[in-house]
């Protein structure tokens, strides 16, 4: 196939590539809501029995002894932020003990970001929308929370602000975090390329920073093709007892429930 | 759509009230229900572009600020710069893959002024002739390779 390729100077290859990329994004958007309802693990297993992925089938079977279902997120590169944000907000619908602290922490992030030199104008815009959502947690129910997260405009506002919180924390503690970034000269550079833009995928460093900034720990169950039938569980930060669990499959995060 | 207009209206009000040095926008240069703006830029004093009047065209899609705006130079004076093609397209990473919704029209203008200000030799990009013959009208439809942050 590659041998047959002949460069045609009249064709715009960039445009064709980007068109194809947009079509793929649209197909994903049509097939998968930003945040789904709860889906039983038996349903999740079916994704792998057809493809005969015995390792994943075995691992999900094992997982069933502890967990019951997942809530899927759209694979748009923002899945960690959307999954964590949703699970976090969902807990505060019922757990009022920690809510006041959470509200205060979120409220304070704006001044921290502005002090760090983020543009006041846009930070205020995102902060206002984020705080409106946090304040609503006092009165709304699960169903309203799902529709909040599936309203793309609002949902993306929340993702952006969570990304800004991560960027803010990494920059505030840049001396420490500089040890964990590769390929960028500074933490600020890293944030500009890998944290702040929408659709950039998250790694351990994003998770560590967000849980630290909000004081809401998370555990992530990593499912990969390694040997054995158990998935590895990582807790952020290490000595905490999180009430939120995420399921990681290569390149993607969903919320996991027991 | 509503969030895009609300955001742009706020940006416009702020820019008209308190514009950064060398950046000017007025109500007459806003078109199509806020979705197209012409912004006047002055080349910064003490740089190769001092005294030059430049114009940027901004086009905003309904997904702004989550998607980046389309930004290019227009008008009689397209600055001669290693990242600016003679058709006005600009090779600047924050306009595509490094765009962040925390950026704004003002932040883009300042980045472009700064890009111009750090230039040490006025010349077109090496692939200018080929690029303007084959590129799309929309600079966002180009897959840019950002190879040089120092110019």
XYZ file of C-alpha atoms in Angstrom:
409
model
C 0.000 0.000 0.000
C 2.688 2.468 1.050
C 4.605 1.726 -2.141
C 1.653 2.830 -4.240
C 1.504 6.206 -2.588
C 2.324 9.102 -4.856
C 2.392 12.601 -3.512
C -0.140 14.776 -5.295
C 0.808 18.454 -4.897
C -2.750 19.506 -5.774
C -4.224 17.681 -2.788
C -4.440 19.161 0.672
C -3.329 16.303 2.907
C -3.519 18.292 6.108
C -7.149 19.062 5.509
C -7.935 15.419 4.742
C -6.153 14.243 7.885
C -7.878 16.757 10.108
C -11.235 15.957 8.517
C -10.709 12.288 9.323
C -9.675 13.164 12.876
C -12.847 15.233 13.349
C -14.962 12.381 11.988
C -13.413 9.992 14.526
C -14.110 12.472 17.333
C -17.696 12.846 16.149
C -18.197 9.067 15.987
C -16.986 8.766 19.582
C -19.222 11.647 20.691
C -22.274 10.058 19.056
C -21.575 6.645 20.551
C -20.658 7.634 24.119
C -22.215 10.221 26.444
C -19.803 12.376 28.453
C -20.918 10.504 31.588
C -23.027 7.337 31.378
C -25.402 5.694 33.823
C -24.048 2.866 35.939
C -23.218 -0.224 33.891
C -22.818 -3.677 35.484
C -19.461 -5.426 35.195
C -21.140 -8.335 33.355
C -21.942 -5.864 30.621
C -18.347 -4.610 30.585
C -17.007 -8.171 30.233
C -18.942 -8.545 26.973
C -16.635 -5.974 25.364
C -13.861 -8.527 25.715
C -15.494 -11.940 25.328
C -16.226 -11.187 21.653
C -12.611 -10.193 21.041
C -11.540 -13.156 23.166
C -9.341 -11.021 25.364
C -8.992 -13.657 28.052
C -6.702 -11.589 30.272
C -9.242 -8.773 30.628
C -12.136 -11.223 31.010
C -10.265 -12.943 33.833
C -9.409 -9.671 35.524
C -12.959 -8.333 35.398
C -14.263 -11.643 36.770
C -11.882 -11.229 39.682
C -12.891 -7.587 40.098
C -16.517 -8.663 40.610
C -15.680 -9.878 44.099
C -15.136 -6.242 45.145
C -16.862 -4.045 42.560
C -20.286 -4.046 40.931
C -20.429 -1.507 38.170
C -18.772 1.302 36.215
C -19.865 4.688 34.985
C -18.276 5.276 31.621
C -16.839 8.550 30.390
C -16.353 9.685 26.823
C -12.907 8.931 25.398
C -12.061 12.517 24.487
C -8.774 12.937 26.340
C -10.572 14.557 29.289
C -11.779 11.274 30.781
C -9.711 11.439 33.972
C -10.947 14.935 34.819
C -14.534 14.100 33.949
C -14.491 10.798 35.867
C -12.802 12.222 38.954
C -14.904 15.392 38.879
C -18.125 13.457 38.607
C -17.264 10.927 41.316
C -16.113 13.707 43.610
C -19.278 15.793 43.115
C -21.418 12.681 43.429
C -19.975 11.945 46.869
C -20.775 15.439 48.053
C -24.447 14.911 47.215
C -24.592 12.681 50.283
C -21.395 13.248 52.256
C -22.006 16.641 53.817
C -19.245 16.242 56.429
C -16.424 17.168 54.061
C -18.453 19.413 51.760
C -17.843 22.694 53.572
C -14.085 22.197 53.477
C -14.252 21.258 49.779
C -16.286 24.370 48.971
C -13.732 26.571 50.748
C -10.753 24.903 49.062
C -12.321 25.326 45.614
C -13.234 28.926 46.321
C -9.684 29.775 47.308
C -8.129 28.336 44.131
C -9.013 31.476 42.176
C -6.741 33.764 44.190
C -3.940 31.203 44.016
C -4.179 31.058 40.224
C -4.281 34.819 39.830
C -1.292 35.178 42.165
C 0.581 32.739 39.928
C 0.008 35.061 36.987
C -2.942 33.406 35.267
C -5.097 35.944 33.401
C -7.644 37.236 35.890
C -10.341 37.729 33.294
C -10.611 34.123 32.108
C -9.853 32.617 35.522
C -12.792 34.492 37.027
C -15.076 33.291 34.268
C -14.167 29.638 34.835
C -14.104 29.958 38.604
C -17.594 31.514 38.698
C -19.065 28.679 36.666
C -17.217 26.042 38.684
C -18.352 27.480 42.020
C -21.954 27.695 40.810
C -21.784 23.960 40.146
C -20.141 23.228 43.521
C -22.776 25.301 45.324
C -25.567 23.463 43.507
C -24.414 20.199 45.095
C -26.292 21.246 48.223
C -29.624 21.073 46.458
C -29.497 18.842 43.374
C -29.906 15.079 43.045
C -28.055 12.389 41.125
C -30.134 12.833 37.995
C -29.478 16.564 37.852
C -25.779 15.930 38.363
C -25.737 13.548 35.395
C -27.403 16.100 33.177
C -25.002 18.790 34.413
C -22.059 16.634 33.337
C -23.665 15.789 30.012
C -24.311 19.418 29.127
C -21.173 19.823 27.039
C -20.764 23.559 27.609
C -21.039 23.319 31.380
C -19.207 20.005 31.620
C -16.233 21.419 29.710
C -16.179 24.466 31.962
C -15.729 22.102 34.910
C -12.987 20.124 33.131
C -11.126 23.313 32.231
C -11.202 24.534 35.794
C -9.949 21.208 37.152
C -7.114 21.414 34.620
C -6.306 24.926 35.826
C -6.264 23.749 39.442
C -3.735 21.044 38.482
C -1.610 23.544 36.576
C -1.763 25.956 39.500
C -0.659 23.345 42.021
C 2.185 22.057 39.831
C 3.468 25.575 39.295
C 3.101 26.526 42.934
C 5.191 23.502 43.920
C 7.372 23.536 40.828
C 10.567 22.811 42.707
C 9.209 19.450 43.789
C 7.331 18.549 40.614
C 10.219 19.510 38.304
C 11.706 16.126 39.290
C 8.819 14.277 37.658
C 8.477 15.914 34.278
C 10.283 14.783 31.183
C 10.734 16.472 27.857
C 10.020 20.007 29.047
C 12.414 22.642 30.307
C 10.107 23.956 33.022
C 6.990 22.952 34.930
C 5.221 25.949 33.387
C 6.071 24.631 29.917
C 4.774 21.201 30.852
C 1.508 22.705 32.100
C 1.056 24.754 28.938
C 1.427 21.676 26.747
C 0.171 18.752 28.820
C -2.241 20.070 31.450
C -4.118 23.184 30.368
C -5.146 22.300 26.797
C -8.431 20.365 26.535
C -8.085 16.769 25.417
C -4.573 16.227 26.736
C -4.491 12.904 28.566
C -3.667 12.590 32.243
C -0.858 10.743 33.920
C 0.154 10.052 37.543
C 1.402 13.598 37.950
C -2.026 15.072 37.080
C -3.757 12.734 39.532
C -1.270 13.423 42.312
C -1.645 17.176 41.859
C -5.450 17.239 41.667
C -5.980 15.044 44.722
C -3.465 17.144 46.634
C -5.064 20.431 45.581
C -8.634 19.418 46.432
C -7.856 17.142 49.359
C -10.093 14.448 47.877
C -8.095 11.208 47.512
C -8.729 8.633 44.809
C -7.719 5.053 44.145
C -7.144 3.810 40.623
C -7.458 0.183 39.614
C -5.105 -0.418 36.696
C -6.171 -3.086 34.226
C -3.501 -4.120 31.742
C -2.281 -7.264 30.014
C 0.208 -8.222 32.703
C 0.126 -11.702 34.182
C -2.172 -12.821 36.977
C -5.857 -12.142 37.515
C -5.658 -9.178 39.872
C -5.417 -5.545 38.825
C -2.979 -3.233 40.566
C -4.482 -0.662 42.876
C -2.783 2.723 43.276
C -3.881 5.082 46.020
C -3.369 8.860 45.657
C -1.974 10.022 48.047
C -0.408 6.790 49.286
C -1.531 6.734 52.908
C -5.137 7.855 52.307
C -8.460 6.003 52.359
C -10.267 7.204 49.229
C -13.998 6.925 48.741
C -13.596 7.344 44.975
C -12.356 4.542 42.738
C -11.491 4.853 39.063
C -10.917 2.004 36.634
C -8.032 2.526 34.238
C -7.891 0.630 31.007
C -5.041 1.527 28.629
C -5.598 5.169 27.702
C -8.909 5.580 29.517
C -10.508 6.215 32.929
C -14.041 5.331 34.093
C -15.642 5.537 37.540
C -15.814 2.229 39.415
C -18.361 1.385 42.158
C -18.467 -1.342 44.777
C -23.596 28.875 21.439
C -24.819 31.003 24.297
C -21.663 30.461 26.324
C -19.513 31.509 23.361
C -21.380 34.793 22.913
C -21.425 35.531 26.614
C -17.697 34.971 26.861
C -16.916 37.042 23.754
C -19.091 39.912 24.933
C -17.198 39.966 28.224
C -13.847 39.873 26.429
C -14.871 42.675 24.103
C -16.060 44.906 26.925
C -12.841 44.348 28.856
C -10.634 44.955 25.801
C -12.420 48.156 24.837
C -12.333 49.487 28.373
C -8.785 48.576 29.235
C -6.740 47.648 26.134
C -3.097 46.604 26.499
C -0.552 48.918 24.836
C -0.534 48.557 21.064
C -3.821 46.600 20.866
C -7.026 48.247 19.666
C -10.500 46.978 18.943
C -13.681 48.990 18.496
C -17.332 48.197 17.990
C -17.060 48.911 14.231
C -14.637 46.050 13.711
C -16.912 43.340 15.117
C -18.880 41.328 12.593
C -21.371 38.514 12.293
C -22.773 38.592 15.772
C -19.396 38.696 17.546
C -17.980 35.723 15.628
C -15.499 37.788 13.589
C -13.240 40.522 14.917
C -10.581 42.702 13.356
C -7.990 43.779 15.926
C -5.459 46.534 15.230
C -1.925 45.925 16.471
C 1.010 48.318 16.606
C 4.512 46.922 16.195
C 6.259 47.449 19.547
C 8.703 50.366 19.824
C 12.355 49.369 19.731
C 11.693 46.235 17.614
C 11.972 45.504 13.879
C 8.243 46.203 13.572
C 8.207 49.578 15.339
C 5.785 51.971 13.696
C 4.038 49.283 11.622
C 0.246 49.047 11.697
C -0.974 45.481 11.575
C -4.376 43.851 11.525
C -5.425 40.480 12.910
C -8.598 38.686 11.900
C -10.154 36.502 14.604
C -12.885 34.000 13.740
C -14.635 32.203 16.601
C -16.491 28.896 16.304
C -19.447 27.913 18.470
C -17.104 25.837 20.679
C -14.997 28.845 21.683
C -13.325 29.082 24.220
C -12.881 25.298 24.249
C -11.705 25.383 20.648
C -9.107 27.924 19.623
C -10.095 30.873 17.441
C -8.864 31.078 13.861
C -6.332 33.907 13.799
C -4.450 35.413 10.840
C -2.964 38.659 9.624
C -5.083 40.550 7.097
C -4.993 43.937 5.397
C -2.284 45.768 3.449
C 0.582 44.966 5.826
C 1.360 41.288 6.467
C 4.470 41.420 8.664
C 7.578 39.788 7.242
C 8.509 37.236 9.901
C 9.862 33.640 9.903
C 6.553 32.348 11.353
C 4.173 34.449 9.261
C 3.321 33.301 5.743
C 2.659 35.883 3.076
C -1.047 34.922 3.045
C -1.301 35.970 6.707
C -1.207 32.508 8.309
C 0.734 32.353 11.569
C 2.653 29.355 12.897
C 2.137 29.692 16.651
C 1.378 26.685 18.826
C -1.158 28.367 21.138
C -3.388 28.860 18.069
C -3.855 25.128 17.640
C -2.617 22.314 19.845
C -1.433 24.372 22.803
C -4.594 26.466 22.947
C -6.082 26.646 26.427
C -9.527 28.006 27.267
C -7.799 30.154 29.893
C -6.285 32.134 27.033
C -8.214 34.973 25.435
C -8.161 37.432 22.529
C -5.955 39.653 24.630
C -3.535 36.814 25.465
C -3.304 35.846 21.775
C -2.604 39.457 20.748
C 0.121 39.780 23.356
C 1.706 36.473 22.283
C 1.780 37.643 18.685
C 3.270 41.029 19.608
C 5.879 39.184 21.662
C 6.613 36.775 18.783
C 7.206 39.767 16.495
C 9.237 41.635 19.089
C 11.788 38.854 19.575
C 12.503 38.612 15.837
C 16.046 39.480 14.778
C 15.775 39.224 10.998
C 12.787 40.008 8.800
C 12.263 37.092 6.449
C 9.475 34.768 5.320
C 9.324 31.115 6.421
C 11.578 28.952 4.210
C 8.598 27.020 2.779
C 6.466 30.085 2.100
C 6.052 29.630 -1.671
C 4.994 25.988 -1.352
C 2.753 26.553 1.640
C 0.634 29.385 0.259
C 0.056 27.408 -2.936
C -1.250 24.311 -1.178
C -2.716 25.392 2.155
C -6.353 25.678 3.126
C -7.933 29.095 3.588
C -8.307 28.244 7.235
C -4.953 28.153 9.056
C -6.426 25.785 11.647
C -6.617 23.186 8.875
C -2.858 23.060 8.693
C -0.995 20.544 10.819
C 1.784 22.767 12.007
C 5.186 21.578 13.079
C 6.440 23.868 15.796
C 10.141 23.560 15.423
C 11.624 26.742 16.751
C 10.545 28.562 19.855
C 13.383 31.048 19.762
C 12.277 33.289 16.928
